[in-house]
Amino acid sequence: MALAASVALGACTGEAPAPAGSATSSPSSSDAGTAPGPSSGAGAPSGIAVAGAPGPLATLVRSVYTSGDLTQTSTPSAGAALKARKSAGGPVDARAEVGSWMGTPVAVVTAGDDVTLAVGPTWKVVGGWWPSLGVARPSLGGGPRWVLAIGSDARKGQPLERTRADVLQVIGIDGNGGGGVMGMARDLWVPLSTGGKGKINSAMVFGGPRAQVATVRSVTGLPVEGYVVLGFAGFMKIVDEQGGIPIVIPRTVVASHARNMVIKAGPQTLTGAEALAYARERKTLPDGDFGRSRHQGEVILAAAVKAKLAGPIAIPAALTSFSKVGTSNLTAEQILTFTAGLHQLSPLKVGRGVAKGAFGWAEKQSIVVLGAQARSLFAAFRDGNLS
């Protein structure tokens, strides 16, 4: 289960820093002291301290708060947002957490209500929000935006990106505090980007996750940016490492595929195995695959709530954790601004839905025929909001 980008993109995380010395890790909060403070750094602006940051990142953050020139050290969108900023009116006590995304260093720096998002190794500001500097709106890549979370059906020894997609969930944000999670029934019979027609989740078998994204784009009309892919083992590992997923289960589920594991109704914290069983069960549900897709959306939103409570500072550790077990074609800038955008969502402006259809037959197999309900859902999601 691609737990919203693990969950989205990093949502089921705590605040543990990336393990030192890992192949994809970069300096983390354990590097506190590498960034000279206001009294220890030669020439450092007085009153601006950046704990936990390597020297170049600390210098970049100080430039943000002293109205320094960011022409070469920010993306065009972030630079435009910060152009009219005012200097800090007093001391700044900032904290940095550093991790990595597919081998690229990423960082989140917080100072009060301010959040600065940066990408290395030559550190550059790629987004954030800075109310203390008079910046009116967050800079998070605009909106609406969509990412496809894919749960691979790969078993041990099988390629993660060349098996059927057991989970297809489109995660969207509108750039104005709203968003949504839309599940795609895996038996939807659609034109495939690789040619011919087939079940929507078979696109990854024939052409990998890029073909899966292209198929979803064509079917929904949504310009999905890219994908994150996670397998069963990786999903369970991430959930367990981060202490489970707090969720309210609407009704008891007996997972027939998981030796009749019982997931009881009511509030509880799911382990990795329980969360996977809940997200994959369909045979005992009255609405079958549609119900399973609905459960997957519930798990993603529950993980997103946990992420929001942990705060943006937890994002680097989550992205580092995902990078060890999942794959993605999103750049560090894309994933960092998208994931931070999830922290800007209002719970009252986030909805979920499942693209359904009538049952039918094609090529001697049961399928779901794309119909008016699904097309209406796609149209409703074009603003990035399903609330």
mmCIF file with all atom_site columns, N, CA and C in Angstrom, residues 280-318:
data_model
loop_
_atom_site.group_PDB
_atom_site.id
_atom_site.type_symbol
_atom_site.label_atom_id
_atom_site.label_alt_id
_atom_site.label_comp_id
_atom_site.label_asym_id
_atom_site.label_entity_id
_atom_site.label_seq_id
_atom_site.pdbx_PDB_ins_code
_atom_site.Cartn_x
_atom_site.Cartn_y
_atom_site.Cartn_z
_atom_site.occupancy
_atom_site.B_iso_or_equiv
_atom_site.pdbx_formal_charge
_atom_site.auth_seq_id
_atom_site.auth_comp_id
_atom_site.auth_asym_id
_atom_site.auth_atom_id
_atom_site.pdbx_PDB_model_num
ATOM 1   N N  . ARG A 1 280 ? -6.213  -4.239  1.947  1.00 0.00 ? 280 ARG A N  1
ATOM 2   C CA . ARG A 1 280 ? -6.255  -5.193  0.835  1.00 0.00 ? 280 ARG A CA 1
ATOM 3   C C  . ARG A 1 280 ? -7.518  -6.049  0.809  1.00 0.00 ? 280 ARG A C  1
ATOM 4   N N  . GLU A 1 281 ? -8.242  -6.139  1.931  1.00 0.00 ? 281 GLU A N  1
ATOM 5   C CA . GLU A 1 281 ? -9.401  -7.029  1.973  1.00 0.00 ? 281 GLU A CA 1
ATOM 6   C C  . GLU A 1 281 ? -10.516 -6.554  1.040  1.00 0.00 ? 281 GLU A C  1
ATOM 7   N N  . ARG A 1 282 ? -11.110 -7.514  0.314  1.00 0.00 ? 282 ARG A N  1
ATOM 8   C CA . ARG A 1 282 ? -12.246 -7.187  -0.537 1.00 0.00 ? 282 ARG A CA 1
ATOM 9   C C  . ARG A 1 282 ? -13.311 -8.283  -0.544 1.00 0.00 ? 282 ARG A C  1
ATOM 10  N N  . LYS A 1 283 ? -12.902 -9.542  -0.367 1.00 0.00 ? 283 LYS A N  1
ATOM 11  C CA . LYS A 1 283 ? -13.843 -10.644 -0.529 1.00 0.00 ? 283 LYS A CA 1
ATOM 12  C C  . LYS A 1 283 ? -14.973 -10.628 0.493  1.00 0.00 ? 283 LYS A C  1
ATOM 13  N N  . THR A 1 284 ? -14.704 -10.153 1.702  1.00 0.00 ? 284 THR A N  1
ATOM 14  C CA . THR A 1 284 ? -15.741 -10.150 2.732  1.00 0.00 ? 284 THR A CA 1
ATOM 15  C C  . THR A 1 284 ? -16.504 -8.834  2.798  1.00 0.00 ? 284 THR A C  1
ATOM 16  N N  . LEU A 1 285 ? -16.171 -7.888  1.905  1.00 0.00 ? 285 LEU A N  1
ATOM 17  C CA . LEU A 1 285 ? -16.851 -6.592  1.911  1.00 0.00 ? 285 LEU A CA 1
ATOM 18  C C  . LEU A 1 285 ? -18.070 -6.642  0.995  1.00 0.00 ? 285 LEU A C  1
ATOM 19  N N  . PRO A 1 286 ? -19.172 -6.014  1.400  1.00 0.00 ? 286 PRO A N  1
ATOM 20  C CA . PRO A 1 286 ? -20.379 -6.048  0.575  1.00 0.00 ? 286 PRO A CA 1
ATOM 21  C C  . PRO A 1 286 ? -20.198 -5.404  -0.795 1.00 0.00 ? 286 PRO A C  1
ATOM 22  N N  . ASP A 1 287 ? -19.295 -4.421  -0.877 1.00 0.00 ? 287 ASP A N  1
ATOM 23  C CA . ASP A 1 287 ? -19.068 -3.770  -2.174 1.00 0.00 ? 287 ASP A CA 1
ATOM 24  C C  . ASP A 1 287 ? -17.702 -4.115  -2.761 1.00 0.00 ? 287 ASP A C  1
ATOM 25  N N  . GLY A 1 288 ? -17.115 -5.201  -2.291 1.00 0.00 ? 288 GLY A N  1
ATOM 26  C CA . GLY A 1 288 ? -15.920 -5.751  -2.897 1.00 0.00 ? 288 GLY A CA 1
ATOM 27  C C  . GLY A 1 288 ? -14.769 -4.780  -3.103 1.00 0.00 ? 288 GLY A C  1
ATOM 28  N N  . ASP A 1 289 ? -14.313 -4.696  -4.350 1.00 0.00 ? 289 ASP A N  1
ATOM 29  C CA . ASP A 1 289 ? -13.140 -3.885  -4.667 1.00 0.00 ? 289 ASP A CA 1
ATOM 30  C C  . ASP A 1 289 ? -13.377 -2.405  -4.402 1.00 0.00 ? 289 ASP A C  1
ATOM 31  N N  . PHE A 1 290 ? -14.627 -1.956  -4.552 1.00 0.00 ? 290 PHE A N  1
ATOM 32  C CA . PHE A 1 290 ? -14.921 -0.552  -4.256 1.00 0.00 ? 290 PHE A CA 1
ATOM 33  C C  . PHE A 1 290 ? -14.702 -0.270  -2.768 1.00 0.00 ? 290 PHE A C  1
ATOM 34  N N  . GLY A 1 291 ? -15.132 -1.216  -1.925 1.00 0.00 ? 291 GLY A N  1
ATOM 35  C CA . GLY A 1 291 ? -14.928 -1.062  -0.489 1.00 0.00 ? 291 GLY A CA 1
ATOM 36  C C  . GLY A 1 291 ? -13.460 -1.086  -0.125 1.00 0.00 ? 291 GLY A C  1
ATOM 37  N N  . ARG A 1 292 ? -12.712 -1.951  -0.798 1.00 0.00 ? 292 ARG A N  1
ATOM 38  C CA . ARG A 1 292 ? -11.278 -1.996  -0.537 1.00 0.00 ? 292 ARG A CA 1
ATOM 39  C C  . ARG A 1 292 ? -10.623 -0.656  -0.886 1.00 0.00 ? 292 ARG A C  1
ATOM 40  N N  . SER A 1 293 ? -10.978 -0.100  -2.027 1.00 0.00 ? 293 SER A N  1
ATOM 41  C CA . SER A 1 293 ? -10.407 1.189   -2.411 1.00 0.00 ? 293 SER A CA 1
ATOM 42  C C  . SER A 1 293 ? -10.787 2.271   -1.406 1.00 0.00 ? 293 SER A C  1
ATOM 43  N N  . ARG A 1 294 ? -12.021 2.178   -0.878 1.00 0.00 ? 294 ARG A N  1
ATOM 44  C CA . ARG A 1 294 ? -12.453 3.133   0.142  1.00 0.00 ? 294 ARG A CA 1
ATOM 45  C C  . ARG A 1 294 ? -11.604 2.993   1.406  1.00 0.00 ? 294 ARG A C  1
ATOM 46  N N  . HIS A 1 295 ? -11.323 1.750   1.816  1.00 0.00 ? 295 HIS A N  1
ATOM 47  C CA . HIS A 1 295 ? -10.475 1.520   2.983  1.00 0.00 ? 295 HIS A CA 1
ATOM 48  C C  . HIS A 1 295 ? -9.076  2.091   2.780  1.00 0.00 ? 295 HIS A C  1
ATOM 49  N N  . GLN A 1 296 ? -8.553  1.931   1.572  1.00 0.00 ? 296 GLN A N  1
ATOM 50  C CA . GLN A 1 296 ? -7.227  2.478   1.286  1.00 0.00 ? 296 GLN A CA 1
ATOM 51  C C  . GLN A 1 296 ? -7.205  3.991   1.465  1.00 0.00 ? 296 GLN A C  1
ATOM 52  N N  . GLY A 1 297 ? -8.256  4.653   0.998  1.00 0.00 ? 297 GLY A N  1
ATOM 53  C CA . GLY A 1 297 ? -8.363  6.097   1.187  1.00 0.00 ? 297 GLY A CA 1
ATOM 54  C C  . GLY A 1 297 ? -8.442  6.471   2.652  1.00 0.00 ? 297 GLY A C  1
ATOM 55  N N  . GLU A 1 298 ? -9.154  5.650   3.453  1.00 0.00 ? 298 GLU A N  1
ATOM 56  C CA . GLU A 1 298 ? -9.255  5.903   4.892  1.00 0.00 ? 298 GLU A CA 1
ATOM 57  C C  . GLU A 1 298 ? -7.881  5.822   5.552  1.00 0.00 ? 298 GLU A C  1
ATOM 58  N N  . VAL A 1 299 ? -7.083  4.811   5.153  1.00 0.00 ? 299 VAL A N  1
ATOM 59  C CA . VAL A 1 299 ? -5.752  4.650   5.729  1.00 0.00 ? 299 VAL A CA 1
ATOM 60  C C  . VAL A 1 299 ? -4.858  5.838   5.375  1.00 0.00 ? 299 VAL A C  1
ATOM 61  N N  . ILE A 1 300 ? -4.927  6.279   4.115  1.00 0.00 ? 300 ILE A N  1
ATOM 62  C CA . ILE A 1 300 ? -4.120  7.421   3.691  1.00 0.00 ? 300 ILE A CA 1
ATOM 63  C C  . ILE A 1 300 ? -4.487  8.676   4.478  1.00 0.00 ? 300 ILE A C  1
ATOM 64  N N  . LEU A 1 301 ? -5.782  8.942   4.627  1.00 0.00 ? 301 LEU A N  1
ATOM 65  C CA . LEU A 1 301 ? -6.199  10.141  5.356  1.00 0.00 ? 301 LEU A CA 1
ATOM 66  C C  . LEU A 1 301 ? -5.834  10.049  6.828  1.00 0.00 ? 301 LEU A C  1
ATOM 67  N N  . ALA A 1 302 ? -5.934  8.857   7.422  1.00 0.00 ? 302 ALA A N  1
ATOM 68  C CA . ALA A 1 302 ? -5.545  8.693   8.827  1.00 0.00 ? 302 ALA A CA 1
ATOM 69  C C  . ALA A 1 302 ? -4.052  8.954   8.997  1.00 0.00 ? 302 ALA A C  1
ATOM 70  N N  . ALA A 1 303 ? -3.254  8.463   8.054  1.00 0.00 ? 303 ALA A N  1
ATOM 71  C CA . ALA A 1 303 ? -1.820  8.708   8.102  1.00 0.00 ? 303 ALA A CA 1
ATOM 72  C C  . ALA A 1 303 ? -1.514  10.188  7.918  1.00 0.00 ? 303 ALA A C  1
ATOM 73  N N  . ALA A 1 304 ? -2.290  10.848  7.059  1.00 0.00 ? 304 ALA A N  1
ATOM 74  C CA . ALA A 1 304 ? -2.089  12.279  6.829  1.00 0.00 ? 304 ALA A CA 1
ATOM 75  C C  . ALA A 1 304 ? -2.385  13.087  8.087  1.00 0.00 ? 304 ALA A C  1
ATOM 76  N N  . VAL A 1 305 ? -3.398  12.666  8.844  1.00 0.00 ? 305 VAL A N  1
ATOM 77  C CA . VAL A 1 305 ? -3.708  13.343  10.106 1.00 0.00 ? 305 VAL A CA 1
ATOM 78  C C  . VAL A 1 305 ? -2.540  13.198  11.075 1.00 0.00 ? 305 VAL A C  1
ATOM 79  N N  . LYS A 1 306 ? -1.973  11.985  11.145 1.00 0.00 ? 306 LYS A N  1
ATOM 80  C CA . LYS A 1 306 ? -0.823  11.772  12.021 1.00 0.00 ? 306 LYS A CA 1
ATOM 81  C C  . LYS A 1 306 ? 0.350   12.648  11.606 1.00 0.00 ? 306 LYS A C  1
ATOM 82  N N  . ALA A 1 307 ? 0.558   12.756  10.293 1.00 0.00 ? 307 ALA A N  1
ATOM 83  C CA . ALA A 1 307 ? 1.652   13.586  9.791  1.00 0.00 ? 307 ALA A CA 1
ATOM 84  C C  . ALA A 1 307 ? 1.445   15.044  10.155 1.00 0.00 ? 307 ALA A C  1
ATOM 85  N N  . LYS A 1 308 ? 0.216   15.518  10.021 1.00 0.00 ? 308 LYS A N  1
ATOM 86  C CA . LYS A 1 308 ? -0.071  16.923  10.324 1.00 0.00 ? 308 LYS A CA 1
ATOM 87  C C  . LYS A 1 308 ? 0.215   17.229  11.793 1.00 0.00 ? 308 LYS A C  1
ATOM 88  N N  . LEU A 1 309 ? -0.114  16.277  12.668 1.00 0.00 ? 309 LEU A N  1
ATOM 89  C CA . LEU A 1 309 ? 0.145   16.465  14.095 1.00 0.00 ? 309 LEU A CA 1
ATOM 90  C C  . LEU A 1 309 ? 1.643   16.467  14.381 1.00 0.00 ? 309 LEU A C  1
ATOM 91  N N  . ALA A 1 310 ? 2.420   15.683  13.629 1.00 0.00 ? 310 ALA A N  1
ATOM 92  C CA . ALA A 1 310 ? 3.874   15.655  13.822 1.00 0.00 ? 310 ALA A CA 1
ATOM 93  C C  . ALA A 1 310 ? 4.525   16.950  13.350 1.00 0.00 ? 310 ALA A C  1
ATOM 94  N N  . GLY A 1 311 ? 3.912   17.608  12.367 1.00 0.00 ? 311 GLY A N  1
ATOM 95  C CA . GLY A 1 311 ? 4.436   18.873  11.872 1.00 0.00 ? 311 GLY A CA 1
ATOM 96  C C  . GLY A 1 311 ? 5.408   18.699  10.719 1.00 0.00 ? 311 GLY A C  1
ATOM 97  N N  . PRO A 1 312 ? 5.655   19.774  9.956  1.00 0.00 ? 312 PRO A N  1
ATOM 98  C CA . PRO A 1 312 ? 6.538   19.702  8.791  1.00 0.00 ? 312 PRO A CA 1
ATOM 99  C C  . PRO A 1 312 ? 7.957   19.253  9.123  1.00 0.00 ? 312 PRO A C  1
ATOM 100 N N  . ILE A 1 313 ? 8.410   19.490  10.349 1.00 0.00 ? 313 ILE A N  1
ATOM 101 C CA . ILE A 1 313 ? 9.781   19.125  10.721 1.00 0.00 ? 313 ILE A CA 1
ATOM 102 C C  . ILE A 1 313 ? 10.022  17.624  10.575 1.00 0.00 ? 313 ILE A C  1
ATOM 103 N N  . ALA A 1 314 ? 8.937   16.830  10.561 1.00 0.00 ? 314 ALA A N  1
ATOM 104 C CA . ALA A 1 314 ? 9.075   15.375  10.452 1.00 0.00 ? 314 ALA A CA 1
ATOM 105 C C  . ALA A 1 314 ? 9.231   14.895  9.007  1.00 0.00 ? 314 ALA A C  1
ATOM 106 N N  . ILE A 1 315 ? 9.053   15.773  8.033  1.00 0.00 ? 315 ILE A N  1
ATOM 107 C CA . ILE A 1 315 ? 9.058   15.355  6.631  1.00 0.00 ? 315 ILE A CA 1
ATOM 108 C C  . ILE A 1 315 ? 10.383  14.728  6.186  1.00 0.00 ? 315 ILE A C  1
ATOM 109 N N  . PRO A 1 316 ? 11.562  15.321  6.477  1.00 0.00 ? 316 PRO A N  1
ATOM 110 C CA . PRO A 1 316 ? 12.812  14.731  5.973  1.00 0.00 ? 316 PRO A CA 1
ATOM 111 C C  . PRO A 1 316 ? 13.025  13.284  6.398  1.00 0.00 ? 316 PRO A C  1
ATOM 112 N N  . ALA A 1 317 ? 12.723  12.962  7.656  1.00 0.00 ? 317 ALA A N  1
ATOM 113 C CA . ALA A 1 317 ? 12.895  11.586  8.115  1.00 0.00 ? 317 ALA A CA 1
ATOM 114 C C  . ALA A 1 317 ? 11.955  10.649  7.365  1.00 0.00 ? 317 ALA A C  1
ATOM 115 N N  . ALA A 1 318 ? 10.742  11.114  7.088  1.00 0.00 ? 318 ALA A N  1
ATOM 116 C CA . ALA A 1 318 ? 9.774   10.286  6.377  1.00 0.00 ? 318 ALA A CA 1
ATOM 117 C C  . ALA A 1 318 ? 10.229  10.025  4.942  1.00 0.00 ? 318 ALA A C  1
#
